[in-house]
Every structure is written in structure tokens, then in C-alpha cells.
XYZ file of C-alpha atoms in Angstrom:
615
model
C 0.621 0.101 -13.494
C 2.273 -3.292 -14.331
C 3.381 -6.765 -13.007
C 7.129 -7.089 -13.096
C 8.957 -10.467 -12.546
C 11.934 -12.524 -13.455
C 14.942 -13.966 -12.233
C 19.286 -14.171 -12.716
C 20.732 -17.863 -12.035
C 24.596 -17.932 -12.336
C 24.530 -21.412 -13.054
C 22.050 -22.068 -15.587
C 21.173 -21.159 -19.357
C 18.032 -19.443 -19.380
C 17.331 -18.772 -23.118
C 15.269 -21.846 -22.761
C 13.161 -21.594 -19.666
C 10.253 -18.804 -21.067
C 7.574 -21.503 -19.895
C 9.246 -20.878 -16.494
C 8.551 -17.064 -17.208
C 5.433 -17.547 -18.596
C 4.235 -19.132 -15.821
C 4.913 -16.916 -13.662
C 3.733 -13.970 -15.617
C 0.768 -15.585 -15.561
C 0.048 -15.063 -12.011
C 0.047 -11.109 -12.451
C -2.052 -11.122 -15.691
C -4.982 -8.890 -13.811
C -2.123 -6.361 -13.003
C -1.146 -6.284 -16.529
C -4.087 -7.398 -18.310
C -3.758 -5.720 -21.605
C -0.250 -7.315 -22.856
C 2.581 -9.303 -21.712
C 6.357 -9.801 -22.779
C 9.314 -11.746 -22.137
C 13.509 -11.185 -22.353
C 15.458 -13.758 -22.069
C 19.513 -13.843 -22.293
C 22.129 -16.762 -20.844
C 21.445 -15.689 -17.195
C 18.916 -12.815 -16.958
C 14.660 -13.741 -17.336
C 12.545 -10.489 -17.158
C 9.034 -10.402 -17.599
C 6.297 -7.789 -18.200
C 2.689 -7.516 -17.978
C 1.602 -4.089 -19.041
C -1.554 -1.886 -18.313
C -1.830 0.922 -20.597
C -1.939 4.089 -18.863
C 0.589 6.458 -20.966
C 1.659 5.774 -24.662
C 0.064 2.791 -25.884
C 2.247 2.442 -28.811
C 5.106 3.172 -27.647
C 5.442 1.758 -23.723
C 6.120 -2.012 -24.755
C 8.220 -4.001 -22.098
C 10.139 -5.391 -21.538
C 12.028 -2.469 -23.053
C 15.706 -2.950 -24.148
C 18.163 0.137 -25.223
C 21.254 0.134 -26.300
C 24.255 2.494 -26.017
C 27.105 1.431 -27.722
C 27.703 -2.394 -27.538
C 25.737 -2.139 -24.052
C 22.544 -3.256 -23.724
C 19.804 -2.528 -20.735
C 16.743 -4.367 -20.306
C 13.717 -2.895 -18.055
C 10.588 -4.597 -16.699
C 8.898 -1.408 -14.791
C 5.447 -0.780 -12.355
C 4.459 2.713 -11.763
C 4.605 6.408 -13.071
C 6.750 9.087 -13.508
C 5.450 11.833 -12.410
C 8.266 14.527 -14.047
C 8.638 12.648 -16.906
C 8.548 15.613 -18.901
C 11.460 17.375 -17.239
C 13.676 14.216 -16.980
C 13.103 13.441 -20.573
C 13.891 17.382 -21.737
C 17.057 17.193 -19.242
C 17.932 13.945 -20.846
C 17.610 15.149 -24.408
C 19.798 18.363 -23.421
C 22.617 15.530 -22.513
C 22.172 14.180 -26.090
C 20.331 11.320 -25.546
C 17.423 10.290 -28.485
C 14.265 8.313 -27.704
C 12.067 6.171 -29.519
C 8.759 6.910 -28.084
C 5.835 9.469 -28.015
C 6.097 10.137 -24.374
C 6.710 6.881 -22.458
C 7.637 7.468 -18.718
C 9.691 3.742 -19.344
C 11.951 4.808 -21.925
C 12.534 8.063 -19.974
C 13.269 5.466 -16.542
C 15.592 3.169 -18.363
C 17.566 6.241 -20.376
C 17.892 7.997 -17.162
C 19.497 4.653 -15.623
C 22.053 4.352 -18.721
C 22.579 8.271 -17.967
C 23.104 8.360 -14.588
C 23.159 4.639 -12.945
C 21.957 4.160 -9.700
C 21.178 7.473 -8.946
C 18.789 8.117 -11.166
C 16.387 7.216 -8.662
C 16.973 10.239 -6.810
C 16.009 12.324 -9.803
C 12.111 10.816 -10.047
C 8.814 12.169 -8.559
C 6.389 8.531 -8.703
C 5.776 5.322 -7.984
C 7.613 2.798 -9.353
C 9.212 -0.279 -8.705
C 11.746 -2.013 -11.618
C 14.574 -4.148 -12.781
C 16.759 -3.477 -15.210
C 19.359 -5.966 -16.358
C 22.605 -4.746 -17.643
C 24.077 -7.406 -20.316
C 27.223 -6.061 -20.266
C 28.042 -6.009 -16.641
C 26.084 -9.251 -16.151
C 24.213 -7.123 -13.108
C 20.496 -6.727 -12.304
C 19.796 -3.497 -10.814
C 16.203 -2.806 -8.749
C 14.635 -0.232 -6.529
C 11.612 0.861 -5.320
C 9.549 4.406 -4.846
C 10.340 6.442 -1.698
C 7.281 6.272 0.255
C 6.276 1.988 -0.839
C 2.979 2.792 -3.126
C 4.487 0.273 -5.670
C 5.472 -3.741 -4.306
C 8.475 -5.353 -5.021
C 9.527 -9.344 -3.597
C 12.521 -11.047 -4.182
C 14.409 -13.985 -2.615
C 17.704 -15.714 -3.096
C 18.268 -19.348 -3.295
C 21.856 -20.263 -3.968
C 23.115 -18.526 -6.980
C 19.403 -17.714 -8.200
C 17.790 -14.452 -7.082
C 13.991 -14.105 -8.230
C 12.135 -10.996 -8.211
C 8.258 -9.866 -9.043
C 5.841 -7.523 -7.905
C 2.869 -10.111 -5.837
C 4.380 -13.266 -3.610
C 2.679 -15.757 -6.184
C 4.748 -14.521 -8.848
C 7.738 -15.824 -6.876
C 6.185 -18.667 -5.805
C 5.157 -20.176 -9.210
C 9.435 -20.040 -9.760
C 10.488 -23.993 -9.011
C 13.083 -22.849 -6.447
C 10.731 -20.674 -3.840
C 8.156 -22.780 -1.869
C 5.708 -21.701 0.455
C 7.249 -22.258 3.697
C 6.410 -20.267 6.976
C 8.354 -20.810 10.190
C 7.603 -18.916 13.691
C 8.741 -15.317 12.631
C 6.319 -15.399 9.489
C 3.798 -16.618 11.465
C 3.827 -13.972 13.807
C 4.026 -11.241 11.105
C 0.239 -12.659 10.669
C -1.116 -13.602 14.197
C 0.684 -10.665 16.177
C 1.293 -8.077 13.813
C -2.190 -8.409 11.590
C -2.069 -6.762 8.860
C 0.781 -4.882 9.521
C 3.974 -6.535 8.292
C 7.146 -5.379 9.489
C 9.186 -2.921 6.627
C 10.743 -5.700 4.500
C 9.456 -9.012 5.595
C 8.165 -11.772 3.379
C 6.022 -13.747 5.458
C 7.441 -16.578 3.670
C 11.053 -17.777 4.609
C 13.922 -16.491 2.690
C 11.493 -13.988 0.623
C 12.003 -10.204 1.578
C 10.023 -7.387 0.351
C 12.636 -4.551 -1.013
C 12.171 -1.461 1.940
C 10.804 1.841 0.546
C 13.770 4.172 -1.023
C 15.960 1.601 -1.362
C 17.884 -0.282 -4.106
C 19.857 -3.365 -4.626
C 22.353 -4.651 -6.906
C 22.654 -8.070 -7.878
C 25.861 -8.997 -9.834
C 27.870 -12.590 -9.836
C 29.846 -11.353 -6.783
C 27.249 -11.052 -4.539
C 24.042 -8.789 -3.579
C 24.308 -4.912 -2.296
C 21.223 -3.496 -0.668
C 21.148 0.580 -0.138
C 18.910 3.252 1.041
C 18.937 6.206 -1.086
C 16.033 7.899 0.964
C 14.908 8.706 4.292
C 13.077 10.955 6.118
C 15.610 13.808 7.200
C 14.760 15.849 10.993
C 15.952 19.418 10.624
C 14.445 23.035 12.383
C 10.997 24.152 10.387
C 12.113 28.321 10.044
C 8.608 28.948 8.083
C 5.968 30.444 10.068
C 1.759 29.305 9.842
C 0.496 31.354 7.088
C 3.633 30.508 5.090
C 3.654 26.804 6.268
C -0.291 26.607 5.256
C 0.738 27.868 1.573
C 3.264 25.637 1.208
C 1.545 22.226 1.684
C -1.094 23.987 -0.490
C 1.473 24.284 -3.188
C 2.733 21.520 -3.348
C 0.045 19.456 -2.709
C -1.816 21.183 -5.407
C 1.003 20.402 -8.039
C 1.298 16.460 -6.457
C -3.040 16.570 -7.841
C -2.339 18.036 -10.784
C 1.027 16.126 -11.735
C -0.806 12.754 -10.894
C -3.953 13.680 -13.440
C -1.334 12.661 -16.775
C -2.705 9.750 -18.346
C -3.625 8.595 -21.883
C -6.901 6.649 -20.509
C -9.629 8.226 -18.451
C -9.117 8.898 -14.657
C -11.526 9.166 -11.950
C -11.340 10.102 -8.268
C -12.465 8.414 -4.985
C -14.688 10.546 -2.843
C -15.564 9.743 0.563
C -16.526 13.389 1.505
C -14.177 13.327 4.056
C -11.451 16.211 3.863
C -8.670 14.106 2.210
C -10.566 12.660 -1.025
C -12.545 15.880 -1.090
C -9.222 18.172 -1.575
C -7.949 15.650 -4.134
C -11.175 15.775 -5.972
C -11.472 19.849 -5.773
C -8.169 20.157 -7.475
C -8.543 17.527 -10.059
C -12.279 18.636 -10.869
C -10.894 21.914 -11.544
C -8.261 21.166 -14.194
C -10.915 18.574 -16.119
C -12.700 21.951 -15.989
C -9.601 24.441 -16.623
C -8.550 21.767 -19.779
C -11.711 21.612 -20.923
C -11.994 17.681 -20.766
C -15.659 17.089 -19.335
C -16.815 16.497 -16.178
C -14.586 14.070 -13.501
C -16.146 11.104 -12.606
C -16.006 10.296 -9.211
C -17.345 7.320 -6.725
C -18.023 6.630 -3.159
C -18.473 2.893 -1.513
C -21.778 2.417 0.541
C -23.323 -1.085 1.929
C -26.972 -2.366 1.648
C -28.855 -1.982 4.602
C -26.219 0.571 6.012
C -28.469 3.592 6.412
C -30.849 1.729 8.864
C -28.212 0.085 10.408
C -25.464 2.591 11.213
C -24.689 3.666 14.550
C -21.966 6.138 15.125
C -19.139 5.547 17.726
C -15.810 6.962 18.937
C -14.096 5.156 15.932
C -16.712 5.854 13.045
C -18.651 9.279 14.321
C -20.650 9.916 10.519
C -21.235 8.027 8.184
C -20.233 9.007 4.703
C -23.646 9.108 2.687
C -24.251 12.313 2.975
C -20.878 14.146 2.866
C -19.767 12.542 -0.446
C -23.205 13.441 -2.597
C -22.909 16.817 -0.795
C -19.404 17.845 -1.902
C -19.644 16.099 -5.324
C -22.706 18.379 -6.024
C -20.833 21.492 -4.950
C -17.335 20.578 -7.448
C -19.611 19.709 -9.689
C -18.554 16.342 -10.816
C -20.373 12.983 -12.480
C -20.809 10.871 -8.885
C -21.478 7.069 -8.699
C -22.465 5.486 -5.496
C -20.988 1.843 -5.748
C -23.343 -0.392 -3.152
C -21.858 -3.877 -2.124
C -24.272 -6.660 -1.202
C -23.633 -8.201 2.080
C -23.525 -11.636 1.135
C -21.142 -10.754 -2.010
C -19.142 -8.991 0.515
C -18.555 -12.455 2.453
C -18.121 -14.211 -0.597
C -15.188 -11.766 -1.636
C -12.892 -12.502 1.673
C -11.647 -15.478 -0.423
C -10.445 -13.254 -3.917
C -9.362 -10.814 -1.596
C -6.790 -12.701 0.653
C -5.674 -14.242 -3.141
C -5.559 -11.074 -4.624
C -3.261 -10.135 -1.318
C -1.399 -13.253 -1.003
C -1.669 -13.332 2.564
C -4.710 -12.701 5.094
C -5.649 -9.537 5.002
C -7.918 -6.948 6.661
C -10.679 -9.077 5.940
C -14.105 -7.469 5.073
C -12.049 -3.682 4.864
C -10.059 -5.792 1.537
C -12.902 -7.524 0.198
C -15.184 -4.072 0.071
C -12.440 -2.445 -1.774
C -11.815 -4.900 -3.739
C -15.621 -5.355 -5.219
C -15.847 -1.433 -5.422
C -12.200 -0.850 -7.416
C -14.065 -4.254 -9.611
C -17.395 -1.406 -10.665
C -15.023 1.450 -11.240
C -12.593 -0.480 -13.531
C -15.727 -1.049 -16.006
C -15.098 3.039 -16.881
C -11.862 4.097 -15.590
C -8.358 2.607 -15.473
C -6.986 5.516 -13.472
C -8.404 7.017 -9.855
C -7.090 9.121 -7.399
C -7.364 8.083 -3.713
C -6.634 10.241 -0.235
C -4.478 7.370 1.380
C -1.544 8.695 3.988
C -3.173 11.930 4.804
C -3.686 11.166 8.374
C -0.580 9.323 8.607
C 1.804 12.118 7.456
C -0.599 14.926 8.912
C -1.538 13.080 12.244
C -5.418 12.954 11.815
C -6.185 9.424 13.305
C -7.041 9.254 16.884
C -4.405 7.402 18.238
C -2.405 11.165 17.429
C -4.570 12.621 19.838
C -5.400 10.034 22.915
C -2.430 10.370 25.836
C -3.061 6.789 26.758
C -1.838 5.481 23.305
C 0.933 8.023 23.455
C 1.918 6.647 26.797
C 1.983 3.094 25.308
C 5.433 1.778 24.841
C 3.612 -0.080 21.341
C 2.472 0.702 18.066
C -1.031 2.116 18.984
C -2.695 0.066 16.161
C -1.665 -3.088 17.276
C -4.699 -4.050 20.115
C -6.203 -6.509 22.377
C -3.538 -8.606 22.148
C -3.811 -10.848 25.272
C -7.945 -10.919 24.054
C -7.188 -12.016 20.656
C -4.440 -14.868 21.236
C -7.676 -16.451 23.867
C -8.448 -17.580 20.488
C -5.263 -19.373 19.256
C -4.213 -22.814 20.368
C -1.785 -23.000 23.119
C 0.940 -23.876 21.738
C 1.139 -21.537 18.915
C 0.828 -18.518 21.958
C 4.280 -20.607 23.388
C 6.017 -20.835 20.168
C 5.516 -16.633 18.881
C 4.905 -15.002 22.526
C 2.757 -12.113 20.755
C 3.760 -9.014 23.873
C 7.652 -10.154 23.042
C 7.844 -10.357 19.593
C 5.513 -6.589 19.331
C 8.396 -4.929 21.675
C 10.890 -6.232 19.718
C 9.553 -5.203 16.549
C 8.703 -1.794 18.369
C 12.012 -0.919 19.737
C 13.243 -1.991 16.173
C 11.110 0.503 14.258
C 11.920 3.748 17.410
C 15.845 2.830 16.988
C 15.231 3.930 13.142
C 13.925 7.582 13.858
C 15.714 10.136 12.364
C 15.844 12.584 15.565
C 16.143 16.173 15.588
C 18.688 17.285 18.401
C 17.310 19.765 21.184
C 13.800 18.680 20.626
C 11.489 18.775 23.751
C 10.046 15.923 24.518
C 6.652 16.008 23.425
C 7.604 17.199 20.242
C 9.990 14.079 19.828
C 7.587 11.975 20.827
C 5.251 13.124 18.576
C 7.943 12.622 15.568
C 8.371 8.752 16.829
C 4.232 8.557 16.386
C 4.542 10.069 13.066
C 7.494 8.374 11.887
C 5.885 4.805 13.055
C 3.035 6.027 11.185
C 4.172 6.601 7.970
C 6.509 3.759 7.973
C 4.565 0.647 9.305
C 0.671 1.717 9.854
C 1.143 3.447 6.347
C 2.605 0.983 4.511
C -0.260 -1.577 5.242
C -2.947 0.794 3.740
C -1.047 0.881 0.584
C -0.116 -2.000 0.273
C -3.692 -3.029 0.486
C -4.701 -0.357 -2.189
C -1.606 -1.456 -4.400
C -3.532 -5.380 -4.042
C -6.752 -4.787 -4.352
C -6.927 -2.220 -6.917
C -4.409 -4.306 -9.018
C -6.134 -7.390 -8.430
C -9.142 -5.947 -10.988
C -6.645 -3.935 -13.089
C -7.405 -0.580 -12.059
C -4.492 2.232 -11.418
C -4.839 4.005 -8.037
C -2.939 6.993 -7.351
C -2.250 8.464 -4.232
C -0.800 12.195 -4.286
C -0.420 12.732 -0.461
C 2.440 10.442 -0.942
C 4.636 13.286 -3.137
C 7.821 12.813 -1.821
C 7.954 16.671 -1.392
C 5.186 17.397 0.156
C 5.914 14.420 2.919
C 9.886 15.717 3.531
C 8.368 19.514 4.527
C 5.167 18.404 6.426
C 7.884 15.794 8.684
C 9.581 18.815 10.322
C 6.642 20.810 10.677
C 6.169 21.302 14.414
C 2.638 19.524 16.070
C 1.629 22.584 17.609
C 1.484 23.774 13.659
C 0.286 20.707 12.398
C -2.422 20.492 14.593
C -2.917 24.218 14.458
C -6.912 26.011 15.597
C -7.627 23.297 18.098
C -8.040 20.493 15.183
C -6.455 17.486 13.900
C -4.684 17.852 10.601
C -5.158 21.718 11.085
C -2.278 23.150 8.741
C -3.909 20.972 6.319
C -7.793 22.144 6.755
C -5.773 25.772 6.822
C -4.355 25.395 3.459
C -7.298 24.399 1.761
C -9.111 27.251 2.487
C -11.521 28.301 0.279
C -11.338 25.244 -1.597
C -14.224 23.038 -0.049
C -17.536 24.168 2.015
C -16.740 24.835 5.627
C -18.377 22.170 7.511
C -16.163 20.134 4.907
C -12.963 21.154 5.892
C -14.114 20.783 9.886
C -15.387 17.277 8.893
C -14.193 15.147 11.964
C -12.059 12.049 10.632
C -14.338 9.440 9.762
C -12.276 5.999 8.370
C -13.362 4.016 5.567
C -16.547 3.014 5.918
C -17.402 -1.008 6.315
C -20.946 -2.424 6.684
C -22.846 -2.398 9.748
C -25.805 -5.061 8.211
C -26.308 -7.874 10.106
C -26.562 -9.999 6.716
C -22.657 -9.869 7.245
C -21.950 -10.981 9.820
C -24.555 -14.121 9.442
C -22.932 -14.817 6.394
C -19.153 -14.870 8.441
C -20.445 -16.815 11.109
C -21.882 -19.474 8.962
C -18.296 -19.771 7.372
C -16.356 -19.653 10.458
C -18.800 -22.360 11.681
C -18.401 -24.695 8.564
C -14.565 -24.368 8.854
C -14.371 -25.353 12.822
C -16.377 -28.630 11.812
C -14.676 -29.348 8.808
C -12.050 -31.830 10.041
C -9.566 -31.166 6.968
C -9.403 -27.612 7.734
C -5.685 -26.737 8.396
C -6.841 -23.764 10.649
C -7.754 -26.098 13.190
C -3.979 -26.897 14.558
C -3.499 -23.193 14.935
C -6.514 -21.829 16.847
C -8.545 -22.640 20.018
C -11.459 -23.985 18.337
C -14.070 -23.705 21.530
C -13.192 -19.770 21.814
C -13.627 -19.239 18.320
C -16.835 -21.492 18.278
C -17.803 -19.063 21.091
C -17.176 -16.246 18.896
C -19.093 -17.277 15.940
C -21.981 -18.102 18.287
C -21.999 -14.269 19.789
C -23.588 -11.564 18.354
C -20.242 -9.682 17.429
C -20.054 -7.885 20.730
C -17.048 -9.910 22.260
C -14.635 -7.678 20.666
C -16.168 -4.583 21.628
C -12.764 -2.439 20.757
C -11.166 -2.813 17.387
C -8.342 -4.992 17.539
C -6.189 -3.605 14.277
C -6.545 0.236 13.371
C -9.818 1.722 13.903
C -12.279 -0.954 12.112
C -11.678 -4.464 12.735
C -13.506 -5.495 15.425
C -14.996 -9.061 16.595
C -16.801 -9.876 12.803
C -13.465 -8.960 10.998
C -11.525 -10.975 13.203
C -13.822 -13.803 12.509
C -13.429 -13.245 8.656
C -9.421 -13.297 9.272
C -9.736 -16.706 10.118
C -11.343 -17.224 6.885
C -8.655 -15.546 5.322
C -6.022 -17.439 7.140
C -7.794 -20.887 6.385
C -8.035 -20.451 2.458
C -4.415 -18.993 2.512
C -3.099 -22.120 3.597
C -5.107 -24.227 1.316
C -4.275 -22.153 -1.699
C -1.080 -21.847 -1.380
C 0.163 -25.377 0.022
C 1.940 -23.579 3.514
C 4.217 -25.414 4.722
C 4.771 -24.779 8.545
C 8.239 -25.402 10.282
């Protein structure tokens, strides 16, 4: 994985602005930490900072090829996954490359090939520009599913372009300026940003499966994928082979590297499957044991009490099922206090506030493995594109005309100032947003209507709740330079499971059934029954001591430009409790009362770091 930026101004020279580029490059050196590069022509600046996964020779960028007095330039984040085939397909056109095996060169020659629909031809994550000299046209798109993050904004003539906000942001023409929409995107929203908003104003993120095309007359934006509804003909048993299949080859497809990869293992049934398969080809190639790690807290196995949102804890499970594939396992332990003391990294790493203490865990942990590994494998969007969390399963939140992640709202805006509740009316703006994102669905005519419903859930799921988890993956494990994979996010495998019915999805009597069915005889029993236990977050009361005594500092520190935005007395309140106020979680599953206090300190050092301006 990479940092990709740059920019096309109509009206300038560029050849001489690299400091410009530099500087900007510069703010996604610990995505690209091991080299850096810069193309500049009259009106095109693209900028690359590499991490060396695949060919380290020969995987330079920016990369520039030519093809008869044409030339392309590519700045490029992500993986092929088919590489192979595209670049034996390729040759058989008579097209030559100059590389080992680079999954760049095979990108940009499939782009001078086939143009814009070459992205219809990859299996990965990616997200890239490539500027055509010729045409005087910048050309960018970004991986079906989102794993990969791509900004841009247009002022005037200039359209700039990078892979983080602060890579846009250290461009002269962007500023950091948030008006009422972007501020709701934080306060109501949370974490959850809707599909292609900025946050800041004028600065969009480019939507999953879609392209744009930037030339001197003017911008095109395009989808060229979606989720498609159509009649599932397979039965169970051949349903249950075919995720196996091709979740099996999305494992094994995502294991190519040139630098040593490592799997996260929670012992829950996602991260165990990914771990079974990829433990058996280190074993199959003869390559050594696979390393993998799980995330634990100090303190957390006196402190740990189990609840309707967190029933296990994952201790246990992970050393259990590591001993049984066999692999090298690493508990990673975060200290409290360190924990606290990463909200601040995090929300930088991020660019905006985050999920608070669920960032700044992940953050520290992807910080150990990087030390070994440059490459793990992670279980993200099982339960979104399977339907494992609760929310699948409770008729109250399928009753609820809202996205079922999105809580407490009327408790949590107690806590803002009044006149920030007047100016972004939180239960308006959520409908709006909601009957936005159901207006989208891609129905299937005939369907009953519990079925339907159940394809609005999942298609909410996988295209908001989703996108927030990797997104925060994407941040924080590119914030320490580490390369996180996620292969429940195949294309393939996400286009069949879609049209598979719920009453086969959620086949003998359990969530994410067709899945615990195909893995049969892959992982222990009382593995692949495993209820769904999230990612686990500390339950030591050194945390939230530490949060409170921040909070605490900020309400008294007069300069603080949180102040304006909140009710000061509730939050003092807050601070003051033991935690309990919140006694539901108020975004997803984990954040409850201490996460929303660590928000705040998220929200606080946002606006300091970055200058916001409010309008």
C-alpha cells in the first residue's frame, strides 16, 4: 500500500511547484515510508510514496509508459489481486513490460489497453491516477467495495487529489473549512460518514466503484459497479460450497507478497477462517509457520464482564484456535494509560474524530505488528455482507425507520450546546441521510417483504456501517505503515452472497449460518458456533480515569475551541460519573459513555490541529 497525491491546474505551469508536491507528500510519508517520487509536466503534479509489498526493484512510481508518442503517468495504492492473469492476457495482446512482476505496471498497461474499463477487469484494492499527456486528462477510480481512500476537491480550474484529507489540505488552495452539513457528518452521524462526503467543504471522497475523468472541459464522475438483485437458483449444500470456494481462493489470492505477511486472530469465526486457510498454504508452500496476533488490554481479565453487546471475551478463543492451526501467536497487550495517550495520533492518523479508544487500540496494536510484518490479513465485512451483527437479528431495530447503528441520539445531543442542536437538527438530518441511502437499493422485483427488508439492512450495511470499519483499518494500519488485507471484501464472493436468500444465510437457527456451513471441517466446532463477539476494547478502570482527567482539563481550559460547541455542565457531569450514564452504546456495538467522552477529545485536538474554520 501507498500514498497517492497530486493535482491538474489549467491555468498554471507546474514544472516548478515540486516543493508544493513535496509538501504534500510529506503528509503521507508513514503510508509510504520506504520511498517517494514526483512527476511533474505543464499542468499535471503526481506524487508517490511507496511501501514495498511486491517487486521492490521494479514497482517505482510514479510510473510513466509510453505507447507511441503517448505518454501515461500512474501514482497507485493497493493490490492486484489477478495480476498474473491480466498481465498474461495483456502480453497475449502484444504488450511488453519492464518489470519482474509489478501489479503497477500491469494497472497502468491495462489502462493504455483498455481505458476506463480496465477497472472492470481487476480483483483488489486500489485507488489511482493516471495522467494522460496527450489528452491533457487525469483519469481516477477507486476499488469496488472502498478498502482503499481516495479525496479530491475542485477549486476553480484546479482539481487536487490524494489518498488522507491532510494531503489535500497541505495544497495552498484547500483550507480547512467546515460549515453545518460537515459538522453533522461528525456530531450526528459519528463515525459514520455518508458515501462520498468530505467533512470539509468542497472536498468529496470518490464513492466505491466509481471513476472520474478530469479533462480541460470539465469533470465526469461514473459508477462502473454496483451491487446487482437477481433470483439465487442454487440450493444450501451448493450455496455453502460456493462461498467456500471462493472465499478460499479470495485467502489464498490475498497471501502474494514479496515481504512477510501475518494474520489477525481474534478467535472469533471470521479471523479464524482467514487464518485456517492462510496457515495451510504457509504449510502446503513450505514457507514456515504464519505468524499471527490477537489485541488484549491490561487488567482486562479481572475486569471483564460480559453483556448483550460483548458476550466472551477473546483470550481464550484466539490461543485456543492458534494452537489447533498451528501457527506462531503473539498476544499484543496495550497499557491503559498509552491507550488514552493514543486518542490524539489516532484522530491525526484519521484526520477527523474517530471511534475514539476502538482507533487508538488498533492503532498501537497494527504499531507492534509492523516491527515483523508489513502484510496481515484481517476478517473486516464478514458480518456486514453475511448479517452476523445483532442489529440483523433484533425486530425493534428492523422496525426502525434509521440506520440501526446510529443511537441515543436525543441522549447524546443533551451534551452539545444549544445552538449547535438548532443549527444541524440531528433526527432530520439522520432521515434524510436514511431515505437517501434506501432510495439507492438495488431491489429485486416480487420479493416478499421481509426478504426486501432484509436486503435494505444488508445493503445499508455494506455501504455505510461497512465503509466506516474500513476506512478505520485503511487509517490506522497506514498510519504505522503496515498493509492490511481484507479478503471478505472479494468482489465475487460479495455479488453471490447479496442474492442469497436470509432464510439461507442465516441457515440452522444461527447468524451467518451459510458461512459457519461452509467452513465445515475447517475450525473446531465450538469455533464455528462461536457467538459474535466485536472487537474487543478495555474494560480497566485505568481508562477511563485517564479520559476523564482529559475531558476535565479541556472543559477548564478556556482556549479550548470545544467549548462553543458542547454543553459544558452535561459533559462536566459526564466526566464526573462513573461511565454508567450511557448505559447503551451510542455508535455500533462498543462506544458507550467513556468513548463518547474520548470523542470529545478527538473533536477538540482536531480543531486545533488542523486550524477548522467553522461557517
Amino acid at each position: 500500500m501507498c500514498g497517492i497525491t497530486g493535482w491538474v491546474d489549467w491555468e498554471a505551469d507546474l514544472t516548478g511547484q515540486g516543493d508544493i508536491l513535496e509538501a504534500m507528500l510529506g503528509t503521507l510519508s508513514r503510508r509510504g515510508p520506504d520511498a517517494s517520487g514526483i512527476w511533474l509536466s505543464k499542468h499535471a503534479a503526481i506524487g508517490h510514496r511507496r511501501l514495498v509489498v511486491v517487486d521492490p526493484a521494479g514497482g517505482s512510481q510514479p510510473m510513466t509508459r509510453r505507447r507511441g508518442d503517448k505518454v501515461y503517468t500512474v501514482t497507485y495504492n493497493g493490490e492486484l489481486y489477478n495480476t498474473l492473469e491480466l498481465r498474461h492476457e495483456l502480453e497475449g495482446l502484444g504488450n511488453t513490460f519492464l518489470t519482474r512482476n509489478s501489479d503497477t505496471e500491469v494497472l497502468l498497461m491495462a489502462y493504455i489497453q483498455w481505458g476506463a474499463a480496465c477497472v472492470e477487469r481487476f480483483n483488489g484494492i486500489y485507488a489511482f491516477a493516471i495522467w494522460d499527456e496527450a489528452e491533457q486528462c487525469l483519469f481516477m477510480a477507486r476499488d469496488r467495495l472502498g478498502v482503499k481512500p481516495l479525496f479530491y476537491t475542485r477549486q476553480g480550474g484546479v482539481l487536487v487529489f490524494g489518498s488522507e484529507l491532510k494531503a489535500l489540505l497541505a495544497h495552498p488552495a484547500v483550507h480547512p473549512v467546515v460549515d453545518a452539513e460537515g459538522l453533522a457528518e461528525i456530531f450526528v452521524m459519528g463515525p459514520s460518514r455518508t458515501p462520498g462526503h468530505g467533512v470539509y467543504r468542497g472536498v468529496f471522497e470518490l464513492r466505491p466503484g466509481c471513476c472520474l475523468i478530469y479533462g480541460k472541459n470539465g469533470s465526469r464522475l461514473s459508477r462502473y459497479w454496483s451491487l446487482v438483485s437477481r433470483p439465487h437458483i442454487d440450493d444450501l449444500d451448493v450455496t455453502a460450497a460456493r462461498v467456500r470456494e471462493l472465499f478460499e481462493d479470495a485467502v489464498e489470492r490475498q497471501l502474494v507478497a514479496d515481504v512477510p505477511v501475518c494474520a489477525f486472530l481474534s478467535g472469533g469465526l471470521d479471523s479464524s477462517a482467514i487464518t485456517a486457510i492462510a496457515a495451510a498454504a504457509f504449510k502446503r508452500e513450505n514457507t514456515g509457520l504464519l505468524h499471527s496476533y490477537s489485541i488484549d488490554y491490561a487488567g482486562n481479565e479481572r475486569h471483564f464482564r460480559p453483556d448483550l453487546f460483548q458476550p466472551n471475551s477473546d483470550a481464550d478463543w484466539s490461543g485456543r484456535v492458534a494452537d489447533y492451526l498451528g501457527t506462531s501467536h503473539h498476544v499484543v497487550e496495550i497499557d491503559n494509560y498509552e491507550l488514552a495517550d493514543a486518542l490524539l495520533p489516532a484522530a491525526r492518523a484519521n484526520d477527523l474524530p474517530g471511534m475514539a479508544d476502538i482507533d487508538s487500540s488498533l492503532y498501537l496494536f497494527c504499531r507492534e505488528i509492523k516491527k515483523e510484518h508489513t502484510v496481515a490479513l484481517s476478517g473486516e465485512s464478514a458480518d456486514e455482507v453475511f448479517g452476523g451483527y445483532p442489529w440483523f437479528h433484533d425486530r425493534a431495530a428492523l422496525r426502525a425507520k434509521s440506520f440501526p447503528w446510529v443511537r441515543l441520539l436525543r441522549e447524546r445531543f443533551k451534551f452539545f450546546s444549544p445552538e449547535l442542536v438548532s443549527l444541524l437538527q440531528p433526527e432530520k438530518y439522520v432521515e434524510q441521510r436514511y431515505q437517501e441511502a434506501l432510495a439507492e437499493v438495488p431491489r429485486l422485483p416480487g420479493e416478499e417483504p421481509f426478504e426486501a427488508r432484509m436486503r435494505e439492512i444488508l445493503y445499508l450495511n455494506i455501504t455505510r456501517f461497512m465503509q466506516t470499519l474500513l476506512d478505520r483499518k485503511d487509517r490506522m494500519s497506514m498510519g504505522v505503515g503496515l498493509e492490511v488485507r481484507v479478503p471478505f471484501c472479494d468482489h465475487r464472493l460479495v455479488e453471490y452472497v447479496w442474492n442469497i436468500p436470509w432464510a439461507i444465510k442465516n441457515c440452522d437457527g444461527m447468524a451467518k449460518g451459510i458461512l459457519r456451513r461452509a467452513l465445515g471441517g475447517m475450525l473446531p466446532g465450538d469455533v464455528l458456533r462461536r457467538t459474535k463477539s466485536p472487537y474487543p476494547k478495555t474494560h480497566n478502570p485505568e481508562y477511563l480515569a485517564a479520559v476523564r482527567e482529559m475531558v476535565l482539563d479541556l472543559l477548564d481550559d478556556v482556549n479550548s475551541p470545544l467549548l462553543p460547541l458542547i454543553n459544558a455542565g452535561e459533559v462536566r457531569r459526564l466526566a464526573e460519573s462513573d461511565g454508567s450514564l450511557f448505559d447503551r452504546p451510542w455508535f455500533g456495538q462498543l462506544m458507550r459513555g467513556p468513548q463518547f467522552l474520548a470523542f470529545l477529545i478527538q473533536v477538540d485536538a482536531w480543531l486545533r490541529t488542523y486550524k477548522v474554520s467553522i461557517i
